Coordinates of C-alpha atoms and ligand atoms in Angstrom, one line a residue:
M151 CA -27.2 -12.6 21.4
P152 CA -28.4 -15.1 18.6
N153 CA -27.4 -14.0 15.6
T154 CA -29.8 -15.0 12.9
I155 CA -28.3 -12.4 10.2
T156 CA -26.6 -14.5 7.6
N157 CA -23.3 -13.7 5.2
S158 CA -26.3 -14.2 2.4
D159 CA -28.6 -11.9 4.1
L160 CA -25.7 -9.5 3.9
R161 CA -25.0 -9.7 0.3
D162 CA -28.4 -9.8 -0.5
W163 CA -28.8 -6.6 1.1
D164 CA -25.5 -4.9 -0.1
R165 CA -26.8 -5.7 -3.5
R166 CA -30.3 -4.6 -3.1
H167 CA -29.9 -1.7 -1.0
Y168 CA -26.8 -0.3 -0.7
W169 CA -25.8 1.9 -4.0
H170 CA -22.1 1.9 -4.5
A171 CA -19.6 4.5 -5.5
F172 CA -18.6 4.3 -9.1
T173 CA -20.0 1.1 -9.5
Q174 CA -22.1 -0.4 -12.1
M175 CA -24.7 -2.3 -9.9
S176 CA -26.2 -4.7 -12.3
E177 CA -22.5 -6.3 -11.8
Y178 CA -21.7 -5.7 -8.6
E179 CA -20.3 -8.7 -6.7
P180 CA -20.4 -8.1 -2.9
L181 CA -17.2 -7.8 -1.4
I182 CA -17.7 -6.9 2.3
I183 CA -15.6 -6.1 4.6
E184 CA -15.7 -6.7 8.2
R185 CA -12.8 -6.0 9.8
A186 CA -9.1 -4.9 9.1
E187 CA -5.5 -5.2 10.0
G188 CA -2.5 -3.3 9.2
C189 CA -2.5 -3.7 5.0
R190 CA -5.0 -6.2 5.1
L191 CA -8.7 -6.1 4.6
I192 CA -11.2 -9.4 6.2
D193 CA -14.6 -9.9 4.8
I194 CA -17.3 -11.6 6.3
A195 CA -16.3 -15.1 5.5
G196 CA -12.8 -14.4 6.7
R197 CA -11.1 -13.9 3.7
E198 CA -8.0 -11.7 3.9
Y199 CA -7.1 -8.8 1.2
L200 CA -4.1 -7.0 1.1
D201 CA -5.1 -3.4 0.9
G202 CA -2.9 -2.7 -2.8
A203 CA -5.0 0.7 -3.2
A204 CA -5.3 2.1 0.5
S205 CA -9.0 1.9 0.6
L206 CA -9.2 4.4 -2.6
W207 CA -5.7 6.5 -1.5
C208 CA -6.6 7.0 1.7
N209 CA -5.1 5.0 4.2
V210 CA -1.4 5.7 5.1
H211 CA -0.4 3.9 8.7
G212 CA -2.8 0.7 8.1
H213 CA -5.7 0.1 9.6
R214 CA -6.3 -0.3 13.1
H215 CA -3.0 1.5 14.1
P216 CA -3.4 1.1 17.8
R217 CA -2.4 4.6 18.4
I218 CA -5.1 6.2 16.1
D219 CA -7.5 3.8 17.6
A220 CA -6.9 5.1 21.1
A221 CA -6.9 8.6 20.2
I222 CA -10.1 8.1 18.5
R223 CA -11.3 6.8 22.1
E224 CA -9.8 9.3 23.7
Q225 CA -11.6 12.3 22.2
L226 CA -14.9 9.8 22.1
D227 CA -14.6 10.1 25.9
R228 CA -14.9 13.7 25.7
V229 CA -16.9 15.2 22.6
A230 CA -17.7 13.4 19.4
H231 CA -18.8 16.5 17.4
C232 CA -19.0 20.3 17.7
T233 CA -20.1 23.0 15.0
S234 CA -17.3 25.2 13.5
L235 CA -19.8 27.6 13.2
G236 CA -18.3 30.6 15.3
M237 CA -16.8 28.0 17.8
G238 CA -14.7 25.0 17.6
C239 CA -12.9 21.6 19.8
D240 CA -9.6 22.4 21.4
T241 CA -8.1 19.3 19.3
T242 CA -9.4 20.8 15.9
A243 CA -7.4 24.1 17.1
R244 CA -4.2 22.0 17.7
L245 CA -4.8 20.3 14.3
A246 CA -5.1 23.7 12.5
K247 CA -1.7 24.9 14.4
R248 CA -0.2 21.7 13.2
L249 CA -1.0 21.9 9.7
A250 CA 0.0 25.6 9.4
D251 CA 3.2 24.9 10.6
L252 CA 3.5 21.4 8.4
A253 CA 2.8 23.0 5.0
P254 CA 4.8 24.4 2.8
G255 CA 5.5 28.2 3.1
D256 CA 2.6 30.5 4.7
L257 CA -0.4 28.6 4.6
E258 CA -1.4 29.7 7.8
H259 CA -5.2 29.5 8.0
V260 CA -6.8 26.2 7.6
F261 CA -10.7 25.8 6.5
F262 CA -12.2 22.4 7.3
S263 CA -14.5 20.6 5.2
S264 CA -15.2 16.7 5.3
D265 CA -14.6 15.8 2.1
G266 CA -12.0 16.4 -0.8
S267 CA -14.3 17.7 -3.5
S268 CA -15.7 20.1 -1.0
A269 CA -12.1 21.2 0.0
V270 CA -11.7 22.1 -3.8
E271 CA -15.2 23.6 -4.0
V272 CA -13.7 25.9 -0.8
A273 CA -10.7 26.7 -2.4
L274 CA -12.4 28.1 -5.9
K275 CA -15.0 29.9 -4.0
M276 CA -12.4 31.9 -1.9
A277 CA -10.5 32.4 -5.0
F278 CA -13.5 34.0 -6.9
Q279 CA -14.4 36.0 -3.1
Y280 CA -10.7 37.1 -2.8
W281 CA -10.7 39.0 -6.3
R282 CA -14.1 40.8 -5.5
Q283 CA -12.8 42.5 -2.2
C284 CA -8.8 42.4 -2.2
E285 CA -7.4 46.0 -2.4
N286 CA -7.7 47.2 -5.9
A287 CA -10.5 44.5 -6.4
R288 CA -10.5 42.7 -9.9
P289 CA -14.3 41.2 -10.4
E290 CA -13.9 40.5 -13.8
K291 CA -11.6 37.4 -12.4
T292 CA -14.2 35.2 -12.3
K293 CA -12.9 31.9 -14.0
F294 CA -10.3 29.0 -13.6
I295 CA -7.9 27.3 -16.0
A296 CA -7.4 23.6 -15.4
L297 CA -5.6 20.7 -16.8
G298 CA -6.9 18.5 -19.4
E299 CA -8.0 14.9 -17.6
A300 CA -7.7 16.8 -14.5
Y301 CA -10.0 15.0 -11.5
H302 CA -11.2 17.3 -8.6
G303 CA -14.4 15.7 -7.3
D304 CA -17.3 14.8 -7.7
T305 CA -19.7 17.5 -6.7
I306 CA -20.6 20.4 -9.4
G307 CA -18.2 22.7 -8.7
S308 CA -15.1 20.4 -8.3
A309 CA -16.6 18.6 -11.5
S310 CA -16.4 21.5 -13.2
V311 CA -12.7 21.9 -13.0
G312 CA -12.4 18.2 -13.8
G313 CA -11.1 17.2 -17.0
I314 CA -12.0 13.6 -17.7
P315 CA -14.6 12.7 -20.3
R316 CA -15.9 9.3 -18.5
F317 CA -17.0 10.8 -15.8
H318 CA -17.5 14.5 -16.3
A319 CA -19.2 14.6 -20.4
L320 CA -22.4 13.9 -19.3
F321 CA -23.0 16.6 -16.8
K322 CA -21.5 19.3 -19.0
P323 CA -24.6 21.2 -19.4
L324 CA -24.9 21.8 -15.5
L325 CA -21.1 22.7 -15.3
F326 CA -19.3 26.2 -15.1
D327 CA -16.9 27.1 -18.3
V328 CA -13.1 26.5 -17.5
V329 CA -10.1 27.3 -19.3
R330 CA -8.4 24.2 -20.3
A331 CA -4.7 23.3 -20.8
P332 CA -3.4 20.0 -22.5
L333 CA -2.9 17.2 -20.7
P334 CA 0.7 17.7 -19.6
D335 CA 1.7 13.8 -20.2
P336 CA 4.9 13.4 -21.6
R337 CA 3.9 10.4 -23.5
R338 CA 1.7 12.6 -25.5
L339 CA 5.1 13.8 -27.1
G340 CA 6.4 10.3 -28.0
P341 CA 9.1 7.6 -26.5
T342 CA 11.6 10.0 -27.6
A343 CA 11.4 13.2 -26.3
S344 CA 13.4 14.1 -23.2
P345 CA 11.8 15.3 -19.7
Q346 CA 13.1 18.6 -20.3
L347 CA 11.7 18.7 -23.8
A348 CA 8.1 17.6 -22.4
T349 CA 8.1 20.6 -19.3
E350 CA 8.9 23.3 -21.8
T351 CA 6.4 22.4 -24.0
F352 CA 3.9 21.9 -21.5
L353 CA 4.7 25.2 -20.0
G354 CA 4.6 27.0 -23.7
E355 CA 0.9 25.8 -24.1
L356 CA 0.1 26.9 -20.4
K357 CA 2.0 30.4 -21.2
S358 CA -0.5 31.3 -24.3
L359 CA -3.5 30.3 -22.7
L360 CA -2.5 32.7 -19.4
Q361 CA -1.4 35.2 -21.7
A362 CA -5.0 35.0 -23.8
H363 CA -6.8 34.5 -20.2
H364 CA -5.2 36.2 -17.1
R365 CA -7.2 38.9 -17.3
E366 CA -10.8 36.5 -16.4
L367 CA -8.6 34.1 -14.2
A368 CA -9.3 34.0 -10.6
A369 CA -6.7 31.0 -10.2
M370 CA -5.2 27.8 -11.7
V371 CA -6.2 24.3 -9.9
I372 CA -3.6 21.6 -10.3
E373 CA -2.8 18.1 -8.9
P374 CA 0.7 18.5 -8.0
L375 CA 2.9 15.9 -9.8
V376 CA 0.7 13.1 -10.4
Q377 CA -3.1 13.3 -11.7
C378 CA -3.9 10.2 -10.0
A379 CA -8.0 9.2 -11.2
A380 CA -6.7 10.0 -15.0
G381 CA -4.7 6.8 -14.7
M382 CA -1.9 8.1 -12.6
V383 CA -0.5 10.4 -15.1
M384 CA 2.8 11.9 -14.3
H385 CA 4.2 15.5 -14.9
P386 CA 7.7 15.8 -15.9
L387 CA 10.1 17.4 -13.6
G388 CA 9.9 21.1 -13.4
Y389 CA 6.4 21.5 -14.6
L390 CA 4.9 22.4 -11.4
R391 CA 7.6 24.9 -10.4
G392 CA 6.9 26.4 -14.0
V393 CA 3.3 26.8 -13.2
R394 CA 3.9 28.4 -10.5
E395 CA 6.1 30.9 -11.8
L396 CA 3.8 31.7 -14.6
T397 CA 0.7 32.1 -12.6
K398 CA 2.6 34.3 -10.3
R399 CA 3.6 36.1 -13.7
Y400 CA 0.0 36.3 -14.7
D401 CA -1.8 37.1 -11.2
V402 CA -3.4 34.0 -11.1
L403 CA -3.7 32.4 -7.9
L404 CA -2.8 28.7 -7.6
I405 CA -4.8 26.1 -6.4
A406 CA -2.7 22.7 -5.4
D407 CA -4.8 19.8 -4.8
E408 CA -3.0 17.5 -2.7
I409 CA -5.9 15.8 -1.9
A410 CA -4.2 12.3 -3.4
V411 CA -0.7 12.9 -3.4
G412 CA -0.6 14.7 0.3
F413 CA 0.6 13.0 3.2
G414 CA 3.9 11.2 1.9
R415 CA 2.3 9.3 -1.1
T416 CA 5.1 11.0 -3.7
G417 CA 8.0 10.4 -1.2
T418 CA 7.4 13.9 0.9
M419 CA 4.7 15.2 3.2
F420 CA 3.5 16.6 0.1
A421 CA 4.2 16.5 -3.6
C422 CA 4.9 20.9 -3.8
E423 CA 8.0 20.1 -1.8
Q424 CA 9.6 18.5 -4.4
E425 CA 9.5 21.4 -6.3
G426 CA 10.1 23.9 -3.5
V427 CA 6.3 25.4 -4.7
V428 CA 4.2 27.2 -2.4
P429 CA 0.9 27.5 -3.9
D430 CA -1.9 29.7 -2.5
F431 CA -4.5 27.2 -1.9
L432 CA -3.5 23.8 -0.7
C433 CA -6.3 21.4 -0.4
L434 CA -6.3 18.5 1.6
G435 CA -8.0 15.2 2.2
K436 CA -7.9 11.4 1.8
G437 CA -4.9 10.6 4.1
L438 CA -5.4 13.8 6.3
A439 CA -7.1 11.4 9.3
G440 CA -4.8 8.5 8.5
G441 CA -7.7 7.5 6.4
Y442 CA -9.8 6.7 9.2
L443 CA -12.6 9.2 9.3
P444 CA -14.1 11.9 6.8
M445 CA -12.1 15.1 7.0
A446 CA -10.5 17.8 4.8
A447 CA -9.1 21.3 4.5
T448 CA -8.0 24.3 2.4
L449 CA -5.2 26.2 3.3
T450 CA -4.3 29.5 2.4
N451 CA -2.3 32.3 3.1
D452 CA -2.9 35.9 4.8
R453 CA -2.9 37.7 1.2
I454 CA -6.2 35.6 1.1
Y455 CA -7.5 35.8 4.5
N456 CA -6.8 39.3 5.3
A457 CA -9.2 39.9 2.2
F458 CA -11.9 38.5 3.8
L459 CA -11.6 40.6 7.2
G460 CA -13.4 43.6 8.3
S461 CA -16.9 44.9 10.0
H462 CA -19.9 43.0 10.1
H463 CA -21.9 45.0 7.7
E464 CA -19.2 44.6 5.2
S465 CA -20.2 41.0 4.2
R466 CA -16.5 39.8 3.7
T467 CA -17.6 36.9 5.6
L468 CA -16.9 33.7 3.6
H469 CA -20.3 32.4 3.3
H470 CA -19.7 28.4 3.2
G471 CA -19.5 25.8 5.6
H472 CA -20.3 22.1 6.6
T473 CA -22.2 20.8 9.4
F474 CA -19.1 18.1 10.1
S475 CA -16.7 20.9 9.0
G476 CA -13.2 20.3 11.7
N477 CA -15.2 17.5 13.5
P478 CA -13.0 16.6 16.6
L479 CA -13.0 13.0 16.1
A480 CA -11.5 13.3 12.6
A481 CA -9.5 15.7 14.3
A482 CA -8.0 13.4 16.8
A483 CA -7.3 10.8 14.3
A484 CA -5.8 13.5 12.2
L485 CA -3.3 14.9 14.7
V486 CA -2.0 11.1 16.3
S487 CA -1.5 10.7 12.4
L488 CA 0.8 13.3 12.5
D489 CA 2.8 12.0 15.5
V490 CA 3.0 8.5 13.7
F491 CA 4.5 9.9 11.0
D492 CA 7.1 11.3 13.3
D493 CA 7.6 8.4 15.6
E494 CA 7.7 5.9 13.2
Q495 CA 9.6 7.6 10.7
T496 CA 7.4 7.1 8.0
L497 CA 8.8 9.0 5.5
A498 CA 12.3 8.1 5.9
R499 CA 11.7 4.6 5.8
L500 CA 9.8 4.9 2.9
S501 CA 13.2 5.0 0.3
P502 CA 13.3 1.1 0.7
K503 CA 9.5 0.2 -0.2
V504 CA 10.0 3.0 -3.0
A505 CA 13.2 1.7 -4.3
R506 CA 11.7 -2.0 -4.0
L507 CA 8.5 -1.2 -6.0
G508 CA 10.5 0.1 -8.7
E509 CA 12.4 -3.3 -8.9
H510 CA 9.1 -5.2 -9.6
L511 CA 8.1 -2.5 -12.1
G512 CA 11.4 -2.7 -13.6
K513 CA 10.6 -6.2 -14.0
L514 CA 7.5 -5.8 -14.9
A515 CA 8.4 -3.3 -18.0
E516 CA 10.0 -6.3 -19.5
H517 CA 6.9 -8.4 -19.6
R518 CA 5.6 -9.2 -23.1
H519 CA 2.3 -8.0 -22.3
V520 CA 2.9 -5.1 -20.6
A521 CA 3.6 -1.5 -22.4
T522 CA 5.4 0.8 -20.1
T523 CA 5.6 1.3 -16.3
R524 CA 5.7 4.2 -14.2
Q525 CA 6.6 5.2 -10.7
R526 CA 6.2 8.3 -8.5
G527 CA 6.8 7.5 -4.4
L528 CA 4.7 4.5 -3.6
I529 CA 2.2 4.7 -6.7
G530 CA 3.2 2.5 -9.9
A531 CA 1.0 2.4 -12.9
L532 CA 1.3 0.5 -16.0
E533 CA -1.0 -0.5 -19.1
L534 CA -0.7 -3.9 -20.8
T535 CA -0.9 -4.7 -24.7
P536 CA -0.9 -7.5 -26.9
D537 CA 1.9 -6.3 -29.4
K538 CA 4.6 -5.2 -27.1
S539 CA 6.5 -3.7 -30.4
T540 CA 3.7 -1.4 -30.6
G541 CA 2.3 -1.0 -26.9
V542 CA -1.1 -0.4 -28.6
P543 CA -4.1 -1.4 -26.0
Y544 CA -6.2 -4.1 -25.8
P545 CA -9.9 -3.5 -27.1
A546 CA -11.4 -1.1 -24.3
Q547 CA -14.4 -3.3 -24.1
E548 CA -12.1 -6.9 -23.6
R549 CA -11.6 -5.1 -19.8
R550 CA -8.3 -7.0 -19.0
A551 CA -7.7 -4.4 -16.2
W552 CA -10.4 -4.9 -14.9
E553 CA -9.8 -8.6 -15.4
T554 CA -6.9 -8.8 -14.1
C555 CA -8.2 -7.0 -10.7
C556 CA -10.6 -9.7 -10.4
E557 CA -8.1 -12.4 -10.7
T558 CA -5.7 -10.7 -8.0
L559 CA -8.6 -10.1 -5.5
S560 CA -9.1 -14.4 -5.9
R561 CA -5.5 -14.3 -5.0
G562 CA -6.2 -12.4 -2.1
V563 CA -4.9 -9.0 -3.0
W564 CA -7.0 -5.9 -3.6
L565 CA -6.7 -3.5 -6.4
R566 CA -9.1 -1.7 -8.7
P567 CA -8.0 -0.2 -12.1
L568 CA -8.8 3.3 -13.4
A569 CA -10.1 2.3 -16.9
D570 CA -7.1 0.6 -19.2
V571 CA -4.6 1.3 -16.1
L572 CA -3.5 -1.3 -14.0
Y573 CA -2.0 0.5 -10.6
V574 CA -0.9 0.0 -6.9
M575 CA -1.0 2.7 -4.2
P576 CA -0.5 0.6 -1.0
P577 CA -0.9 2.5 2.2
L578 CA 2.7 3.6 3.3
A579 CA 3.1 1.4 6.1
I580 CA 3.1 -1.6 3.9
S581 CA 6.2 -3.7 4.9
L582 CA 8.6 -5.2 2.2
N583 CA 7.3 -8.6 1.6
E584 CA 3.7 -7.2 1.2
I585 CA 4.9 -5.1 -1.5
D586 CA 6.8 -8.6 -2.5
L587 CA 3.6 -10.4 -2.2
M588 CA 1.4 -7.4 -3.9
M589 CA 3.6 -7.3 -7.1
D590 CA 3.6 -11.2 -7.6
T591 CA 0.3 -11.4 -7.4
L592 CA -0.3 -8.8 -9.7
V593 CA 2.2 -10.2 -12.2
A594 CA 0.6 -13.9 -11.7
A595 CA -2.7 -11.9 -12.4
I596 CA -1.4 -10.4 -15.3
D597 CA -0.2 -13.9 -17.1
V598 CA -3.5 -15.5 -16.7
V599 CA -5.5 -12.7 -18.2
T600 CA -2.8 -11.6 -21.2
E601 CA -2.8 -15.5 -22.1
K602 CA -6.6 -15.6 -22.3
Ligands
PLP70 C1 -10.6 12.2 -4.2 C2 -9.9 13.3 -4.7 C3 -11.0 14.1 -4.3 C4 -12.1 14.5 -4.2 O1 -12.4 13.9 -2.7 P1 -13.4 13.1 -1.8 O2 -13.3 12.9 -0.7 O3 -13.5 12.0 -2.9 O4 -14.6 14.0 -2.6 C5 -10.2 15.7 -5.3 N1 -8.8 15.8 -5.6 C6 -8.1 14.5 -6.0 C7 -6.9 14.7 -6.6 C8 -8.6 13.3 -5.4 O5 -8.3 12.5 -5.7

């Protein structure tokens, strides 16, 4: 068949008609991926890029994993979609059971949606409705507490609990009111404060807010261990456990948003496991279907679930759902992704990769234009500075982090900054050699951009 569409046509259409997410379209340079293989993306001109941000934090086992590809094809031969309203697919039922078994503690019930923002919305609505119809109802519990610089998605409800001014400030008139706890970033206390002091301080701040507001609080929402969109802010050890203890003490439900950190990102299947925490709601997305297809989930326990049971006329039903909730193709990808975790020993094989990333970050910390580096599992982050003695950032308008990523792209590594923060967050399947390539390229790009 003759193909008269040129790459130049595609770039033109892409620029003109495809309004990209979180992208200033006036400066958008089309980057059009045609295929992928393992941790490499390949564009329409045949150029290859290492996927250093895991296709925005979701790819787990690499692209075109033969088993995931095959599982989706097999499902396709049976049924591509059926609704979750009053029915469902066998594949999705198997996935629900698998997630219930895998999740920490007693999170037995799985509500599916198609994206992370919706998974958070579902948790917020479940928590709200729970207090209206649980035994000894507490209908005054209508509010939520969330952390400074939180990110829970872009829909109005999930943005309401979000706290990143450059994303959320403009929409403030549309958002509901939230009790905001200060960002638990140890750097806020200066370089000499110990992690223990940071944990105590932040839990003290939270306790005061809970004391003042617990009567009206339905739930607290938190990104466990790492607030990714905030710029890879890493909480001090023990903070999450303390949050769980305080929320229990004040009878405030806990929503753990593991959309970014779930599925091995911080070294364990779920971040909550690292502090022995069982939340009341666990929100999953991004890596749930291996990063292949849109799928998210909100898990909860019997206490919440049972409050929604009753005869039809009692109106206890959760009136919420999405057309593609529990989609069978995505469920097939998710199920086999969990098999791959087992069969390829993905988590056990992560430690040397985490260590190798740590070696690179350790060296980078000595770089004369790197302020500090930090790491949690297979997430590494750093800021650039013109003056190492003070660590002050470059003027924001110079966009050095952005420039650095343009430079790595020209050298075959795709990264994307978060404002002034440079980070790497590759698929868990990345090899040691690819980690070396990614980090060596990042250093070369930093050299170029900081000598300008
Ligand atoms: C990405 C993300 C979301 C939103 O997920 P979408 O699928 O983009 O709607 C929510 N919370 C966290 C922590 C995320 O990283």
